[in-house]
Coordinates of C-alpha atoms in Angstrom, one line a residue:
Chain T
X1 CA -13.4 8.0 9.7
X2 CA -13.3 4.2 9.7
X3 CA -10.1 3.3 9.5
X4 CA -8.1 -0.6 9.5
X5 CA -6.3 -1.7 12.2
X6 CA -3.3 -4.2 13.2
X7 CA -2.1 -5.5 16.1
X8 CA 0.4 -6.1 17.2
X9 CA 2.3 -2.8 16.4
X10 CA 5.6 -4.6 16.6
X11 CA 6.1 -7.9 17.2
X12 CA 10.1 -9.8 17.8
X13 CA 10.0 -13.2 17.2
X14 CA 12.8 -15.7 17.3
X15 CA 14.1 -17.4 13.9
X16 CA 11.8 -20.5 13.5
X17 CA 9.1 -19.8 15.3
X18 CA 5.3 -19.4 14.4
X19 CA 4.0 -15.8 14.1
X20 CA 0.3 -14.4 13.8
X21 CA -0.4 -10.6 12.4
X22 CA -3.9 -9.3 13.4
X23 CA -6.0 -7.2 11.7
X24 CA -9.5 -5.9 11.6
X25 CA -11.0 -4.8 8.3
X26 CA -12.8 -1.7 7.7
X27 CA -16.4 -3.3 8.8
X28 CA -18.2 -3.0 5.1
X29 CA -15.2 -3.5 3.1
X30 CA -15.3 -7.3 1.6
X31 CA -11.7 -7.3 0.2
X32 CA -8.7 -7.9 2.4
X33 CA -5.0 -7.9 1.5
X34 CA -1.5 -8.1 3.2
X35 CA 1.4 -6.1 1.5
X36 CA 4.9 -6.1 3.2
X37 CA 7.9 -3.8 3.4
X38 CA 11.3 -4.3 3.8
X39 CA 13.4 -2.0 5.2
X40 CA 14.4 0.7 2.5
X41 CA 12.5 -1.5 -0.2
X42 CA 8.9 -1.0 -1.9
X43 CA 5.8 -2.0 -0.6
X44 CA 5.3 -5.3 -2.1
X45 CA 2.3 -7.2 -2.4
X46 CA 1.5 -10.9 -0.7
X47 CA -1.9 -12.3 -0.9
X48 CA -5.9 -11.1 -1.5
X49 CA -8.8 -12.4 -0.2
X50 CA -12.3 -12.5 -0.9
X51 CA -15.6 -14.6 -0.2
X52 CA -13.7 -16.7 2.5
X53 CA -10.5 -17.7 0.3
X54 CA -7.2 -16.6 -1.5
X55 CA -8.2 -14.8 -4.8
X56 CA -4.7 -13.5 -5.7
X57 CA -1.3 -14.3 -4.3
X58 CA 2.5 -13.5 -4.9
X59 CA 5.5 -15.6 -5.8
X60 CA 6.6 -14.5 -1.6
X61 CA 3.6 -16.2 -0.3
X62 CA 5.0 -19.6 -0.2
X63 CA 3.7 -22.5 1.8
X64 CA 5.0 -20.8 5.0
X65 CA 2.4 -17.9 5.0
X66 CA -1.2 -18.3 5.3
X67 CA -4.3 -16.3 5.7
X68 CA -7.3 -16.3 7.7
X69 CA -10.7 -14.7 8.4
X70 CA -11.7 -16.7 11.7
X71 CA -14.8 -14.5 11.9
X72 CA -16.8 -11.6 11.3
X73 CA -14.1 -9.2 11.8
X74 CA -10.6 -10.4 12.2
X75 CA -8.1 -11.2 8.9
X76 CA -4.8 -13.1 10.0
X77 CA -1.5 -13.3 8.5
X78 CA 0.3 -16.7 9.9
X79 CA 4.2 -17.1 9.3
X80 CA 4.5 -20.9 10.1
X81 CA 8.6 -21.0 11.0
X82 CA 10.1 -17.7 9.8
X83 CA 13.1 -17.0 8.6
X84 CA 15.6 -13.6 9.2
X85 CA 14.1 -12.3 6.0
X86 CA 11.0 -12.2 7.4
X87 CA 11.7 -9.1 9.2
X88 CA 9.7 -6.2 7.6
X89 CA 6.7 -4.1 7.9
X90 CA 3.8 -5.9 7.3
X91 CA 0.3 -4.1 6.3
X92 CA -3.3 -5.1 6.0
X93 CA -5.7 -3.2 3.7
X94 CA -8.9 -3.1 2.7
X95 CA -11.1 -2.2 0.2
X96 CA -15.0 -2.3 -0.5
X97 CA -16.8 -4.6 -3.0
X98 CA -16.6 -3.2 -6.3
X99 CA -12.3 -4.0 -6.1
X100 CA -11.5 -2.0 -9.3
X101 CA -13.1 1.3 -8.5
X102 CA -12.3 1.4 -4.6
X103 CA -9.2 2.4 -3.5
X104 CA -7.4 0.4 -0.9
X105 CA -7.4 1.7 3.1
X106 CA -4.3 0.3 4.7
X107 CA -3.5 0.0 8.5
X108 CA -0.6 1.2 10.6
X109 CA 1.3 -2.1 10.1
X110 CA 3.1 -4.4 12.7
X111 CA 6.6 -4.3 12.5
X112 CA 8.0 -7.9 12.5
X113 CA 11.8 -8.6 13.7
X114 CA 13.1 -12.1 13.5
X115 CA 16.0 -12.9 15.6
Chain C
X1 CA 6.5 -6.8 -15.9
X2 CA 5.5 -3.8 -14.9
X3 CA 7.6 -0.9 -13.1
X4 CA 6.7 2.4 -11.3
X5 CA 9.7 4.8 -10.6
X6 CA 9.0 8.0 -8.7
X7 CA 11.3 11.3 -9.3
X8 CA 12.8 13.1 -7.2
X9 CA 13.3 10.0 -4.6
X10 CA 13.5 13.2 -2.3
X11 CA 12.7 16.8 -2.2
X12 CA 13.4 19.8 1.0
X13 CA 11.5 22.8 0.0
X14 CA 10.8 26.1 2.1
X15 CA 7.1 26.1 3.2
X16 CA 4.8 27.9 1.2
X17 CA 6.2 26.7 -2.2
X18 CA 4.4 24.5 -4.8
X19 CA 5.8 21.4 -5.5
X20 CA 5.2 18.2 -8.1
X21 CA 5.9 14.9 -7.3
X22 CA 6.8 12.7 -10.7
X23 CA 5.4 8.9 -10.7
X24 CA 5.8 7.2 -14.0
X25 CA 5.0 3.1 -15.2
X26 CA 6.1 1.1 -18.0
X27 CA 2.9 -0.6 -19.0
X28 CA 0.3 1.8 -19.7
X29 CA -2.6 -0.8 -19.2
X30 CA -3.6 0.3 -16.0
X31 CA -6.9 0.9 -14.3
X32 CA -6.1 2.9 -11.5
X33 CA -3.3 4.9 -10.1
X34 CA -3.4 5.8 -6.3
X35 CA -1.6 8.4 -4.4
X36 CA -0.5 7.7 -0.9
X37 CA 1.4 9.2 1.8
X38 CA 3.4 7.3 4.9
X39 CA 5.1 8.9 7.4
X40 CA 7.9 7.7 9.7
X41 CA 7.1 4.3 11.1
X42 CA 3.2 4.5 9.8
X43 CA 1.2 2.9 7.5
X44 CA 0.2 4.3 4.0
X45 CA -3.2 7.2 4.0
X46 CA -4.6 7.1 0.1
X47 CA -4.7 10.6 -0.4
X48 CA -6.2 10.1 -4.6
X49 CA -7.0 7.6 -6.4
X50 CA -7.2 8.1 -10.2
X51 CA -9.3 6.0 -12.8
X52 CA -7.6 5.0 -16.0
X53 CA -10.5 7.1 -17.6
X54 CA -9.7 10.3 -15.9
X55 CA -6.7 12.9 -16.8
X56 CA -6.8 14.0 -13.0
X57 CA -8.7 14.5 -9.4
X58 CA -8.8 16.9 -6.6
X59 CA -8.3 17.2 -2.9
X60 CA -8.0 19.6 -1.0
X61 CA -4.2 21.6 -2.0
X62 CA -3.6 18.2 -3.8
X63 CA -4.1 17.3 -7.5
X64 CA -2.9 14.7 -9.0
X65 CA -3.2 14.0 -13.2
X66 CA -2.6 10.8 -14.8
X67 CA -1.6 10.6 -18.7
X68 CA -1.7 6.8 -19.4
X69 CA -0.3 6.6 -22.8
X70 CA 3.2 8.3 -21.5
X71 CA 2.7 6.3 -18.4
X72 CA 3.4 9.1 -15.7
X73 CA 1.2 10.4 -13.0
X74 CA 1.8 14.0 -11.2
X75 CA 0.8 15.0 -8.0
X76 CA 0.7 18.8 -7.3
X77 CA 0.6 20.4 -3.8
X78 CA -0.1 23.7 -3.5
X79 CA 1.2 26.1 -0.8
X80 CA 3.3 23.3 1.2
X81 CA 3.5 23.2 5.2
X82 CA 5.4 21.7 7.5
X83 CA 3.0 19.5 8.0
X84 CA 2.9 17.8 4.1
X85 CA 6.7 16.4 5.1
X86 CA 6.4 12.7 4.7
X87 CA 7.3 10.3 1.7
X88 CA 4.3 10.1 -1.0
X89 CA 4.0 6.6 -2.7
X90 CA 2.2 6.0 -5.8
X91 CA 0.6 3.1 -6.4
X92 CA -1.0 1.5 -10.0
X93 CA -3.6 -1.7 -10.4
X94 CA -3.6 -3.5 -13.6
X95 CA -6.9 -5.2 -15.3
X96 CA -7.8 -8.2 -13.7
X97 CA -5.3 -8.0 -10.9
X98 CA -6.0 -7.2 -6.9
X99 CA -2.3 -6.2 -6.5
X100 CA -0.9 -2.5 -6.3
X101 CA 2.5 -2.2 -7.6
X102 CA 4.5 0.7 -5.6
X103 CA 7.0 3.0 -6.8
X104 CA 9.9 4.0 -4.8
X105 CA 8.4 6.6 -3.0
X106 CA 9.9 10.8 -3.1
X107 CA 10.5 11.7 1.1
X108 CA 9.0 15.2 1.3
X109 CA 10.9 17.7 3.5
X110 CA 9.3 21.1 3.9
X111 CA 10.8 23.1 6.6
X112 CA 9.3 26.8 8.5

């Protein structure tokens, strides 16, 4: 079964420093999002994307996160100097074109650490 | 704003038993509800999703039923194994809105 994937599967960064999360869509799926976890907290969404740009984002995804689909396959989630509250799970998901009907296929996620 | 709280936040059972898992929302103007499951350190398998037009779905040992108007959502698994231990999230979309909003999560225990 297709499935989405992330890399890497955990990542330690120091405080301040640029970060990158990798993912790769499920390939006929047209709608990509990042949700994040904090430890012990809710899954809480951060940002869709659709048709080569930001549809939907959250009141977290401030000026220091973007997001990217540099080509066919790959959807990127760039920190640009993170902070210690940063650290969380981060996931990517997916979901086909009709975004109201489909459910959403997450990955493994990439555990982020911020030092 | 809306809210999704799930009840029990965790459960141990003896396998074999038949459990239900509680989700319930505040705004009833949702158009889907999914189901998911995570286990230790992984990332989130939908196991159901639910239209706002349907009162429930099946998979499998799993059912889960969605009454919008009282806002709550149960998912039902039959005959539990070892191997259902895990927390189950529940997740619901609103109209014209990509984001899921996540309950708290019940962590599943079954034991031999």
């Amino acid at each position: 079964e297709p499935e989405v994937t992330q890399t890497p599967s955990h990542q330690v960064t120091q405080m301040g420093q640029e970060v990158i999360l990798r993912c790769v869509p499920i390939s006929n799926h047209l709608y990509f999002y990042w949700y994040r976890q904090i430890l012990g907290q809710k899954v809480e969404f951060l940002v869709s994307f659709y048709n080569n740009e930001i549809s939907e984002k959250s009141e977290i995804f401030d000026d220091q996160f973007s997001v990217e689909r540099p080509d066919g396959s790959n959807f990127t989630l760039k920190i640009r100097s993170t902070k210690l509250e940063d650290s969380a799970m981060y996931f990517c998901a997916s979901s086909e074109r009709a975004v109201y009907s489909q459910p959403q296929h997450f990955g493994d996620g990439t555990r982020l650490s911020i030092l | 704003k809306q809210e999704v709280t799930q009840i029990p936040a965790a459960l141990s059972v003896p396998e074999g038993e038949n459990l239900v898992l509680n989700c319930s929302f505040t705004d009833s103007a949702i158009y889907n509800l999914q189901w998911f499951r995570q286990d230790p350190g992984k990332g989130l398998t939908s196991l159901l999703l639910i239209q706002s037009s349907q009162r429930e779905q099946t998979s499998g040992r799993l059912n889960a039923s969605l009454d919008k108007s009282s806002g709550r959502s149960t998912l039902y698994i039959a005959a539990s194994q070892p191997g259902d231990s895990a927390t189950y999230l529940c997740a619901v979309k609103a109209y014209n809105t990509d984001k899921l909003i996540f309950g708290t999560g019940t962590r599943l225990q079954v034991f031999p």
